[in-house]
mmCIF file of C-alpha atoms in Angstrom:
data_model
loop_
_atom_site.group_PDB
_atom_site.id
_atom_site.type_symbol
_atom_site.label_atom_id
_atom_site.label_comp_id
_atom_site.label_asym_id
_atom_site.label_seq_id
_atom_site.Cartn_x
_atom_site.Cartn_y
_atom_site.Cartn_z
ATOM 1 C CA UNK A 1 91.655 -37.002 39.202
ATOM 2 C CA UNK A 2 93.999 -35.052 41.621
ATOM 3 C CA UNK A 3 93.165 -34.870 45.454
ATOM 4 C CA UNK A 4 91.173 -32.538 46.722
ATOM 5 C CA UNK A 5 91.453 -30.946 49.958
ATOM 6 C CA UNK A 6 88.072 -29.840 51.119
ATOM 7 C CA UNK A 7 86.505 -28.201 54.541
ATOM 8 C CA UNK A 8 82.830 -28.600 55.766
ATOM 9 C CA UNK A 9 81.201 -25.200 57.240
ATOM 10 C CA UNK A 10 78.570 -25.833 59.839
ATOM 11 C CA UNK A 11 79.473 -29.395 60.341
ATOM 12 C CA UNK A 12 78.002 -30.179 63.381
ATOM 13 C CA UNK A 13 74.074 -29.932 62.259
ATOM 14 C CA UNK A 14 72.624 -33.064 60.479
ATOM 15 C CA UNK A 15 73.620 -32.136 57.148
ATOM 16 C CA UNK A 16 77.361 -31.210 58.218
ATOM 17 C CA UNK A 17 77.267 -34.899 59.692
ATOM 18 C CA UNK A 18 76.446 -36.256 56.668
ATOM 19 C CA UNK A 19 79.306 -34.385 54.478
ATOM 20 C CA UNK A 20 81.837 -36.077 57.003
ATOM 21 C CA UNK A 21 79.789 -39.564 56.532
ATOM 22 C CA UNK A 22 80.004 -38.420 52.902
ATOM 23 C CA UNK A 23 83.481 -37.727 52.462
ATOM 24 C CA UNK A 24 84.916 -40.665 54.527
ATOM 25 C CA UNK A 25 85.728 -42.511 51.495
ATOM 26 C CA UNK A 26 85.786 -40.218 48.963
ATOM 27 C CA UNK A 27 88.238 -41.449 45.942
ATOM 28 C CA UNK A 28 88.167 -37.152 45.165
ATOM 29 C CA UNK A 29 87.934 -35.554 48.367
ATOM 30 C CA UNK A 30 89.826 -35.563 51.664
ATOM 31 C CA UNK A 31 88.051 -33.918 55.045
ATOM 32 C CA UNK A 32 90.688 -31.101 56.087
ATOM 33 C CA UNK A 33 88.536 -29.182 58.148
ATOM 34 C CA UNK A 34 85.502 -29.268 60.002
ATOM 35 C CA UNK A 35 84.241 -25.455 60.495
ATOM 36 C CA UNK A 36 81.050 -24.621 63.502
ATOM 37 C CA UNK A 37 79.889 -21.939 65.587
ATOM 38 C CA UNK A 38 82.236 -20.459 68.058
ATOM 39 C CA UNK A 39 81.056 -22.577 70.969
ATOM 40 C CA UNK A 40 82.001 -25.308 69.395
ATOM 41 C CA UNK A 41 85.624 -24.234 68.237
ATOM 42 C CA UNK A 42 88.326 -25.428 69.781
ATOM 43 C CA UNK A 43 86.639 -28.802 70.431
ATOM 44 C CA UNK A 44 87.242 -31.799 69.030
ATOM 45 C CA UNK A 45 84.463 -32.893 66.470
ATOM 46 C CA UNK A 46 83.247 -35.538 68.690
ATOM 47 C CA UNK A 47 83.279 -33.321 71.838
ATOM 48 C CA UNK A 48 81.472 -30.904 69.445
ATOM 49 C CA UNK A 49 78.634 -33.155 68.404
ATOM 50 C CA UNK A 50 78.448 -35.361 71.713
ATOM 51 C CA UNK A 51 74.794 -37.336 71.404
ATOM 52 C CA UNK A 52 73.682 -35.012 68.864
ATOM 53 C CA UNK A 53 75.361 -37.777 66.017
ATOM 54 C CA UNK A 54 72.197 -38.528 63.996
ATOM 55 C CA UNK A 55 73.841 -41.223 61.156
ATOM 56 C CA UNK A 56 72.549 -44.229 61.068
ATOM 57 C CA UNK A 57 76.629 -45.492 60.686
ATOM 58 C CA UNK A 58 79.527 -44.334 63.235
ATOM 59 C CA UNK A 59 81.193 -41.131 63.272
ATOM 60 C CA UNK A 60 84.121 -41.142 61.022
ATOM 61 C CA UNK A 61 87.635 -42.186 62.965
ATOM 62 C CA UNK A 62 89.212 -39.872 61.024
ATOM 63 C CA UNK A 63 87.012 -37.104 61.615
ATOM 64 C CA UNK A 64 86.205 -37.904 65.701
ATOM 65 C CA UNK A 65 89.757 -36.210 66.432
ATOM 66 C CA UNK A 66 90.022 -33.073 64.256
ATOM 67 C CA UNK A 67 89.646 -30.030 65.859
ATOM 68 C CA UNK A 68 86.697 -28.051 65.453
ATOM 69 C CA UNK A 69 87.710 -24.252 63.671
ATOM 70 C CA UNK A 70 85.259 -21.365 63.372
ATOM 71 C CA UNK A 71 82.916 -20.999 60.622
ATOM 72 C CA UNK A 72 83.091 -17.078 61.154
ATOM 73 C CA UNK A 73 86.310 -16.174 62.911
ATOM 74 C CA UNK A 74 88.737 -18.564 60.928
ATOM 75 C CA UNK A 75 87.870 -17.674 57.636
ATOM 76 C CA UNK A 76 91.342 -16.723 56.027
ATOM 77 C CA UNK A 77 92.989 -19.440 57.809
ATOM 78 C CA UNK A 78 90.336 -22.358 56.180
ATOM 79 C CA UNK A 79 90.473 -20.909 52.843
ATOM 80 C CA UNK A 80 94.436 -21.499 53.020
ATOM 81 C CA UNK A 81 94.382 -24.833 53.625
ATOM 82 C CA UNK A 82 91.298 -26.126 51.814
ATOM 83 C CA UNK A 83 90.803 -26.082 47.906
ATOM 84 C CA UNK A 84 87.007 -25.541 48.387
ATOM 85 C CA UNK A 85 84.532 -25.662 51.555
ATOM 86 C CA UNK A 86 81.175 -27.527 51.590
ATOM 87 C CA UNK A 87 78.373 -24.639 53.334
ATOM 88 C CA UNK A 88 75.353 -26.414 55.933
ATOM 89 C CA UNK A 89 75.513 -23.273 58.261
ATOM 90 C CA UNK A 90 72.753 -22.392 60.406
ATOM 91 C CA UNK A 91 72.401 -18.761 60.535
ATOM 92 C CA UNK A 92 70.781 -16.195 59.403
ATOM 93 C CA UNK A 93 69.947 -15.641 55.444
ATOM 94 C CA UNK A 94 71.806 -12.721 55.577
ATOM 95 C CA UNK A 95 74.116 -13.561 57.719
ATOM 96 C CA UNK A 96 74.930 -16.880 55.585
ATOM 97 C CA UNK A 97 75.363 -14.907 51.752
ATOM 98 C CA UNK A 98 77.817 -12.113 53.363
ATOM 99 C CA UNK A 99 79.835 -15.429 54.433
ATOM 100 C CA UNK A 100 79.867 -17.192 51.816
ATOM 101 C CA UNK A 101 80.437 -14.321 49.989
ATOM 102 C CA UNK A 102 83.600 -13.933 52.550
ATOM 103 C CA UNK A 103 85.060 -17.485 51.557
ATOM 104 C CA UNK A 104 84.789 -16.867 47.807
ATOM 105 C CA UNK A 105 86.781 -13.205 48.290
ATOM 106 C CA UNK A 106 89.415 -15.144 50.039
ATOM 107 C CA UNK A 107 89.820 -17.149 47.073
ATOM 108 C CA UNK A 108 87.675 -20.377 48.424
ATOM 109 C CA UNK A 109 84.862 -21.863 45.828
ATOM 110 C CA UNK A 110 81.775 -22.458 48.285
ATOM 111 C CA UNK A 111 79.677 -25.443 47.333
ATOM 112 C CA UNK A 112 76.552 -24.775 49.648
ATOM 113 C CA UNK A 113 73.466 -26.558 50.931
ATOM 114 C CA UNK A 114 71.709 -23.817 52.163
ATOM 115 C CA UNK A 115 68.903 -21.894 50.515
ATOM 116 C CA UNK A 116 70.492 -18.058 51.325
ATOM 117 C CA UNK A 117 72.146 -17.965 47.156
ATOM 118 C CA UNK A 118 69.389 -20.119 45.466
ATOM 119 C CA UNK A 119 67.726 -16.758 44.135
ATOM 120 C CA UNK A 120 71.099 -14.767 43.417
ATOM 121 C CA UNK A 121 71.094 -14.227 39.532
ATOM 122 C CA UNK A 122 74.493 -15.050 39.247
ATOM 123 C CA UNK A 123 74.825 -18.227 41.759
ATOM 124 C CA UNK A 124 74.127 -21.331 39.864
ATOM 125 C CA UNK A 125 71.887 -23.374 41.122
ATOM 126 C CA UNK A 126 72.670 -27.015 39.479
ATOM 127 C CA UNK A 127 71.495 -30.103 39.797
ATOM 128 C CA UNK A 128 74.153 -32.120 37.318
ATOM 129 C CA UNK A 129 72.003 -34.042 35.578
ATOM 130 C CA UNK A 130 69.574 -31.412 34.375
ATOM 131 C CA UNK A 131 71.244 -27.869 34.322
ATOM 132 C CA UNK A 132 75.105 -27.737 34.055
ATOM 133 C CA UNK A 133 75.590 -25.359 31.347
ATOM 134 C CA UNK A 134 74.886 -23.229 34.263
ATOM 135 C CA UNK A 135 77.764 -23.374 35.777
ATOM 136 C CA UNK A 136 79.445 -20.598 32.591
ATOM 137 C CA UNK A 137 77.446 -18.279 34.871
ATOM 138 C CA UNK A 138 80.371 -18.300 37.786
ATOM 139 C CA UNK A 139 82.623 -16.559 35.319
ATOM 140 C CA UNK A 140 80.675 -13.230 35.259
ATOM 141 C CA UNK A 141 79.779 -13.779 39.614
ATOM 142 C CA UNK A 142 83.226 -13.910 39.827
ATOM 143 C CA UNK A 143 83.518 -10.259 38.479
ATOM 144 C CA UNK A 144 81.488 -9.151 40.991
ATOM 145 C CA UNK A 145 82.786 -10.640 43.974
ATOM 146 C CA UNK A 146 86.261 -9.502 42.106
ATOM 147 C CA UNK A 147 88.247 -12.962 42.912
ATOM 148 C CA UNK A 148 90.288 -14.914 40.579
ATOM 149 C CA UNK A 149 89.266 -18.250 41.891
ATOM 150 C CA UNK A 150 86.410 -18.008 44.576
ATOM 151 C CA UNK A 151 82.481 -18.733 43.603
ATOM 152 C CA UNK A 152 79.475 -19.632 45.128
ATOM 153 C CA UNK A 153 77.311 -22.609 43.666
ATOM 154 C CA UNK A 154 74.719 -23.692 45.190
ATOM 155 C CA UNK A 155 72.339 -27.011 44.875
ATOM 156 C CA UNK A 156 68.239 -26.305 45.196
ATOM 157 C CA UNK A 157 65.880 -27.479 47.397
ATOM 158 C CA UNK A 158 65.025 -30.779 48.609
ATOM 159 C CA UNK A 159 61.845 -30.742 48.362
ATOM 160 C CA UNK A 160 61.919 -30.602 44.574
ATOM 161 C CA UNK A 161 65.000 -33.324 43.531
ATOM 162 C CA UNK A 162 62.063 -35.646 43.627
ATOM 163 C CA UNK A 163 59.760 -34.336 41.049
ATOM 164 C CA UNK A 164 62.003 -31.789 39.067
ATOM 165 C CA UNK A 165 63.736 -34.614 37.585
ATOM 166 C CA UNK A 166 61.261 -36.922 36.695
ATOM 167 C CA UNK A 167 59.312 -33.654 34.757
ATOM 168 C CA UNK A 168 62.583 -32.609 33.270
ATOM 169 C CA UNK A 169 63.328 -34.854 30.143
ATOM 170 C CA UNK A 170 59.421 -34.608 29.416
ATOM 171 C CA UNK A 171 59.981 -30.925 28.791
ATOM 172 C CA UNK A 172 60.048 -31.833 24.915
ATOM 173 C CA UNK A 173 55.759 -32.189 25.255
ATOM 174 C CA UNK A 174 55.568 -28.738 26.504
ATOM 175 C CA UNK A 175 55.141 -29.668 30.295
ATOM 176 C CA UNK A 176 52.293 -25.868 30.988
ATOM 177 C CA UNK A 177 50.725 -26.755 34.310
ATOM 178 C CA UNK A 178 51.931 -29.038 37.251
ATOM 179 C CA UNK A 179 50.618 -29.327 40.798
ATOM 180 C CA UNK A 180 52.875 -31.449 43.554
ATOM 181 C CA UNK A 181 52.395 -32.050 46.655
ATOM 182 C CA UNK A 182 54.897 -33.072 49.096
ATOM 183 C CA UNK A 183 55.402 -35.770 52.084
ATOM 184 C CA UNK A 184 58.318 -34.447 53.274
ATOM 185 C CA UNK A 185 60.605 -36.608 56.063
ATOM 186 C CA UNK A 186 61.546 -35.052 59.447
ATOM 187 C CA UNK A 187 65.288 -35.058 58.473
ATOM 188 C CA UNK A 188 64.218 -32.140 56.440
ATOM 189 C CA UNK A 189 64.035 -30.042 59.416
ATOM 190 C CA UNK A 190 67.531 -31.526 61.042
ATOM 191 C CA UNK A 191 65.120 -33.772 63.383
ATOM 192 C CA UNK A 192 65.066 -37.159 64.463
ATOM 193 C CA UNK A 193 61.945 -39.460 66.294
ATOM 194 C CA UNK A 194 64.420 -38.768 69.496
ATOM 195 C CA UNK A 195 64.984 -35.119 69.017
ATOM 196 C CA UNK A 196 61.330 -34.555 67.628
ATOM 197 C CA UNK A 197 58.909 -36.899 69.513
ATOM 198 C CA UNK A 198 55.691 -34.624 68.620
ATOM 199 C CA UNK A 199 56.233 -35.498 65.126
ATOM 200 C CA UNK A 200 55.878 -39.615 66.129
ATOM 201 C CA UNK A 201 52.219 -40.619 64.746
ATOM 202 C CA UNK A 202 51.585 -36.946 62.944
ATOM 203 C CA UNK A 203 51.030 -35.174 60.386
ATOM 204 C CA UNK A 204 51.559 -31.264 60.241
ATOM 205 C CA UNK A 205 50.458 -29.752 56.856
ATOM 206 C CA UNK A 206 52.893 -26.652 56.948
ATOM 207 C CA UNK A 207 56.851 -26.846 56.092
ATOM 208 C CA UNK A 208 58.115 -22.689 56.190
ATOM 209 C CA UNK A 209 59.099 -21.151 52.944
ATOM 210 C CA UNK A 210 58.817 -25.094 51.489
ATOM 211 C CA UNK A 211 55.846 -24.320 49.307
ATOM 212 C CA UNK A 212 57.783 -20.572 47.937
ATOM 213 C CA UNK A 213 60.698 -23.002 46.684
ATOM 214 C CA UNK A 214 58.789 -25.883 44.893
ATOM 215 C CA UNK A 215 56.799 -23.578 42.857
ATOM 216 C CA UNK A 216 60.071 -21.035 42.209
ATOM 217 C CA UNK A 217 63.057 -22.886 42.459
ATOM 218 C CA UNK A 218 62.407 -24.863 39.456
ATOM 219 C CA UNK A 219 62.282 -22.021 36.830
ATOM 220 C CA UNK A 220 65.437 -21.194 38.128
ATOM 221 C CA UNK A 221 66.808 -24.323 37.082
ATOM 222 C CA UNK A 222 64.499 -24.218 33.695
ATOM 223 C CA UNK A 223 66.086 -20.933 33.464
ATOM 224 C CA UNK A 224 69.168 -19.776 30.620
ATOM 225 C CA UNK A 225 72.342 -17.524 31.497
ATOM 226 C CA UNK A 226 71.852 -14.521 29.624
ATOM 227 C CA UNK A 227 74.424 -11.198 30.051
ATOM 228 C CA UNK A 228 75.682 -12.867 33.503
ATOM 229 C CA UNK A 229 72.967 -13.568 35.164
ATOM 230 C CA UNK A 230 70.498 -16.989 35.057
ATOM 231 C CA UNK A 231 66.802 -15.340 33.659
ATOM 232 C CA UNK A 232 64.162 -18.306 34.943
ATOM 233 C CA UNK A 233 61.917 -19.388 32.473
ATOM 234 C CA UNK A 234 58.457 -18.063 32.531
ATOM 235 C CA UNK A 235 56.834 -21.716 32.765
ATOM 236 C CA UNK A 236 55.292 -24.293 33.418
ATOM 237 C CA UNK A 237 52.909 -22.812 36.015
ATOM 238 C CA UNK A 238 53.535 -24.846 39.302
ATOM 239 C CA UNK A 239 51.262 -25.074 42.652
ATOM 240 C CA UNK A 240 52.768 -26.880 45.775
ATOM 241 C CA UNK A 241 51.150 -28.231 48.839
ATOM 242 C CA UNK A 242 54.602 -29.671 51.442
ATOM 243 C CA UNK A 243 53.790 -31.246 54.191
ATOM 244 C CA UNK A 244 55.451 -33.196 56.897
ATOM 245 C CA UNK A 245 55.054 -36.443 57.715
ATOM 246 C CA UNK A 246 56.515 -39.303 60.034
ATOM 247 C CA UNK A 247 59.394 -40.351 58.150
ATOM 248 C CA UNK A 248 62.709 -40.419 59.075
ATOM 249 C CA UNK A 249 64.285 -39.954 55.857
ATOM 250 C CA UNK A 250 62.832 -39.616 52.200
ATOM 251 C CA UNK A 251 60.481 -37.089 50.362
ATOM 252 C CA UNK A 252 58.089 -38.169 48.419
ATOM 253 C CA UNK A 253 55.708 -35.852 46.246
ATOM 254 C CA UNK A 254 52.553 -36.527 44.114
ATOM 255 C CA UNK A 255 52.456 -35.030 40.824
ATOM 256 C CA UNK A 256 49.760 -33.658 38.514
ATOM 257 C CA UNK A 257 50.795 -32.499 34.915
ATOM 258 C CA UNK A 258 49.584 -31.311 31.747
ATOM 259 C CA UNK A 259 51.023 -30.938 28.477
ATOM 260 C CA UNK A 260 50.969 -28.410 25.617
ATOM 261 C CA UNK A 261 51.555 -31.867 23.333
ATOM 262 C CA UNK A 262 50.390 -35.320 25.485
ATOM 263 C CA UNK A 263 52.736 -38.220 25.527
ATOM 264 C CA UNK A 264 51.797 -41.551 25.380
ATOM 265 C CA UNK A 265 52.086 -42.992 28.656
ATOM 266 C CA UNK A 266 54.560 -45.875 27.849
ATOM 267 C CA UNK A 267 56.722 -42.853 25.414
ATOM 268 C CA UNK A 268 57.235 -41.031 29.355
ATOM 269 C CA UNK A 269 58.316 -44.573 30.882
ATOM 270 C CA UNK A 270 60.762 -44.972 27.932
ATOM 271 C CA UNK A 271 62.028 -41.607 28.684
ATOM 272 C CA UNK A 272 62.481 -41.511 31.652
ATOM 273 C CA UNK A 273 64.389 -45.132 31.604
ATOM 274 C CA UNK A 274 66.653 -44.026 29.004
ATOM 275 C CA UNK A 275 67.484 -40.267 30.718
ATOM 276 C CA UNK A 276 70.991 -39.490 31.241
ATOM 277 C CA UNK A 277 72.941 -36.141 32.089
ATOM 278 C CA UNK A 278 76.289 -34.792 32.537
ATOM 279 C CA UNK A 279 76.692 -36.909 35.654
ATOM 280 C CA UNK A 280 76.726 -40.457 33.951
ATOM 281 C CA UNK A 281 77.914 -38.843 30.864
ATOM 282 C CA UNK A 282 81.002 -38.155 33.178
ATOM 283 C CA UNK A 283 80.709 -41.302 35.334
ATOM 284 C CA UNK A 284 81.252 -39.195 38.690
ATOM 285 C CA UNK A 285 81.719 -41.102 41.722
ATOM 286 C CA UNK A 286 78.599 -40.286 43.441
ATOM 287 C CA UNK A 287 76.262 -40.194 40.487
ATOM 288 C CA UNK A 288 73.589 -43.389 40.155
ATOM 289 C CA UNK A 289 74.082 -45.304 37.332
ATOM 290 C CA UNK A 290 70.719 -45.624 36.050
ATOM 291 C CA UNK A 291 69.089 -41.160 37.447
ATOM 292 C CA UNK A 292 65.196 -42.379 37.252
ATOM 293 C CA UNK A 293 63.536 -45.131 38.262
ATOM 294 C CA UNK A 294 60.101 -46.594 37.356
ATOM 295 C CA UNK A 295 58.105 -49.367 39.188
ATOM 296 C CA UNK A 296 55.752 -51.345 38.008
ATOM 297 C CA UNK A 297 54.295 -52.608 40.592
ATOM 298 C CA UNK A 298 51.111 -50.540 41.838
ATOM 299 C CA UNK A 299 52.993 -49.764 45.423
ATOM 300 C CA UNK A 300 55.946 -48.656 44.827
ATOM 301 C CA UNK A 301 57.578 -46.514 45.303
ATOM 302 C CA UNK A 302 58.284 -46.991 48.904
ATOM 303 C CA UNK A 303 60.045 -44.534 51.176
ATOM 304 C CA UNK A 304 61.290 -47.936 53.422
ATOM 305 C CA UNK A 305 62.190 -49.696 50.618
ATOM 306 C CA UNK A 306 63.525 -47.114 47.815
ATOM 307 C CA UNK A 307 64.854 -43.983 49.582
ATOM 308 C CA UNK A 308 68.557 -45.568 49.591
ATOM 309 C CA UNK A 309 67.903 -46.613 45.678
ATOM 310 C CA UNK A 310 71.842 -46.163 43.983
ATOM 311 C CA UNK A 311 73.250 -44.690 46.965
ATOM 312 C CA UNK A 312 70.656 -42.612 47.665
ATOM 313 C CA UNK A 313 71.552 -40.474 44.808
ATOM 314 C CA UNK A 314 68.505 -41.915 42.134
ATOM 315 C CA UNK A 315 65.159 -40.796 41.866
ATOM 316 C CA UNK A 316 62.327 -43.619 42.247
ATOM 317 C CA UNK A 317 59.017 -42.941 39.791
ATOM 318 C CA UNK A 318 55.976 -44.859 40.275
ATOM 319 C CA UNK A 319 52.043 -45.110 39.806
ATOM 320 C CA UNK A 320 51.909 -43.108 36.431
ATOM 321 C CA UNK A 321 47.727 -42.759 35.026
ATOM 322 C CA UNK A 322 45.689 -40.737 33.210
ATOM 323 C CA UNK A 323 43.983 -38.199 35.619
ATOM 324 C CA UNK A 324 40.702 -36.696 34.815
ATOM 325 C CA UNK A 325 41.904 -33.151 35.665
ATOM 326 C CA UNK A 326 45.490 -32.962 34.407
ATOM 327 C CA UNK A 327 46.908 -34.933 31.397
ATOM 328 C CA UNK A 328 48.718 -37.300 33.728
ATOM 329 C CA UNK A 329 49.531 -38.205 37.747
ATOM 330 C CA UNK A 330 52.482 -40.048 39.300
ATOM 331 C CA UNK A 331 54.322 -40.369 42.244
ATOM 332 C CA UNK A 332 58.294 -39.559 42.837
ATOM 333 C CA UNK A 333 60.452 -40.447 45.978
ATOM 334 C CA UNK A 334 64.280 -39.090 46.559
ATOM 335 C CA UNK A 335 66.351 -39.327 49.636
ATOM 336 C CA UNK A 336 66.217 -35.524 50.894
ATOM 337 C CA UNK A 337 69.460 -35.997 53.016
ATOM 338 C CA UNK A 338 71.580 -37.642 49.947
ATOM 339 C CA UNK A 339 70.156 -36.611 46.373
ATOM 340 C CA UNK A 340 68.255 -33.875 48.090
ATOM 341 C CA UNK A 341 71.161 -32.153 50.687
ATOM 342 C CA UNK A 342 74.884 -33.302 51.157
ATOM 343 C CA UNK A 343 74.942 -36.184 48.613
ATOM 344 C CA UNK A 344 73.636 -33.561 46.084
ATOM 345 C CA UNK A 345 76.007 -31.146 46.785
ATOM 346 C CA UNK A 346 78.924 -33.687 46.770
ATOM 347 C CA UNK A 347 77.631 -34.432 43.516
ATOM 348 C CA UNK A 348 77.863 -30.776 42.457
ATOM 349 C CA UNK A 349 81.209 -30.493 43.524
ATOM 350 C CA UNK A 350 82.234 -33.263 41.226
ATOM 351 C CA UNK A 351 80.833 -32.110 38.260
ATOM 352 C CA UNK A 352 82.695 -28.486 39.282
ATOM 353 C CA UNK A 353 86.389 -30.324 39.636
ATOM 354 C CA UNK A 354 85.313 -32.464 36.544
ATOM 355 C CA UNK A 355 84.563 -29.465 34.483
ATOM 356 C CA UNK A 356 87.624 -27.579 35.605
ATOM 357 C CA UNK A 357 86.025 -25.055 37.883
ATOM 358 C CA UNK A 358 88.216 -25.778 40.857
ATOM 359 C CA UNK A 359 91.455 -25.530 39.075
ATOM 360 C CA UNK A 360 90.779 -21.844 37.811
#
């Protein structure tokens, strides 16, 4: 696989920090650029993000001395020197699809993290293992936006890489009904203990817009591309309850799920053991060997113990029953700031060079 040169937009927030962590080592990708606001250009990345480095692992040496470019102002000049730009800007919905939109006129595939293109009938929104035939979709958005090389692809929520995947490769049974409900880590919000100390022995049972993307997102992703657009699928029905909780990083969500045909209970362990997608089909470099997870034991999963699972990139299942309401009820943990935010979107932009997208 060539060399990839690659920018991060908005790279100063907690997600931008972790695309540099991200791309330190990449065997694919090399950090040209780091893109911010305009009162950060002109500063060097560490001048830009002074204390506000939330990693657990040092900043980068390589990225500490690049000079900080604008996000809005430099737009041409990054799209001439990067073959594609990783999005975690902090703006405006709006504000964020007209420049993303910019990026991808200029020629410059946009990869992004940010929720503005989920909905856009003709932005795929992939997770690899589950949806990539979605991707053919970025010929026809490419028609609109009239460019010859720049998209926009987008990854989906984190709040549902927990649970999405471990319902996925049961969608044989007819999954009809599911309810989740989500214990969502303060990383979600671009927070730390230090940065939010109200959050520090509490609970607060509302996440904005959270609950609108569990139960939406999803048929999205269920969805097929039909005339140049992605049409969602009309099921299964989902409810969501997100809430946040003191964790630093990890989202956990209890499920509730009933079938048009019930599985035996050890046939949705075996399933979910064996699962594999276009990720390990293709053996990219951050994709988990082994996508799901189950435990056993009648504690697990733990967010302490199982949120860094394979990099961070897997998807731990545990504490599968019989529930008197539903058919079934289990519990799912990702890492919301790997598998569920940067690392996913690295991932993404894997499968896209993989499959060719980046060369077009």
């Amino acid at each position: 696989m060539k060399k990839y040169q690659v920018g991060v937009i908005g790279g100063t927030g907690m997600v931008g920090q972790r695309f540099v962590k991200l791309l330190e080592n990449h065997p694919w990708f090399d950090l040209t650029v780091i893109a911010a606001s305009a009162r950060s250009a002109g500063k060097t990345y560490e001048e830009a993000v002074g204390k506000r480095w939330a990693m657990p692992t040092p900043m980068p040496e390589n990225a500490k001395k690049m000079v900080v470019m604008s996000a809005e102002g430099d737009v041409a000049q990054i799209a001439s020197m990067v073959d594609f730009v990783f999005s975690a800007v902090d703006m405006k919905k709006e504000e964020i699809q007209a420049l993303e939109e910019e990026y991808a006129k200029h020629e410059c595939p946009v990869v992004s993290n940010n929720s503005a293109h989920r909905m856009t009938p003709d932005v795929p929104m992939v997770i690899p293992e589950i949806n990539p035939e979605h991707l053919a979709v970025i010929a026809d958005q490419k028609k609109r936006l009239g460019s010859k090389r720049g998209f926009i692809a987008v990854k989906s929520n984190c709040s549902l890489q927990s649970y999405v995947p471990a319902l996925h490769p049961l969608r044989a049974y007819g999954v009809r009904d599911v309810l989740v409900c989500t214990y969502q880590a303060i990383s979600g919000s671009g927070k730390t203990f230090e940065t939010w100390p109200e959050m520090v022995d509490n609970v607060i049972p509302y996440i904005g817009g959270e609950e609108e993307k569990s139960e939406q997102e999803p048929l999205k992703i269920w969805g097929k591309v039909e005339n140049g657009i992605i049409v969602n699928a009309d099921h299964p029905s989902i409810t969501a309850q997100c809430i946040r909780v003191a964790v630093a990083d990890g989202h956990m969500a209890a499920v509730f799920v009933r079938f048009d045909k019930k599985p035996e209970l050890d046939e949705m362990k075996r399933i979910w053991a064996s699962f594999q997608g276009r990720a390990q089909e293709l053996q990219l470099p951050s994709a988990p060997k082994q996508f799901l997870h189950y435990f056993e034991a009648s504690d697990r999963p733990q967010t302490r113990l199982d949120r860094d699972l394979e990099g961070g990139m897997a998807v731990s299942i545990g504490r599968l029953r019989p529930d008197t309401q539903y058919d079934y009820k289990f519990v799912c943990l990702s890492h919301n700031t790997l598998r569920g935010a940067a690392g996913g979107a690295v991932l993404l932009a894997e499968l896209l060079c993989a499959e060719g997208y980046m060369d077009r």
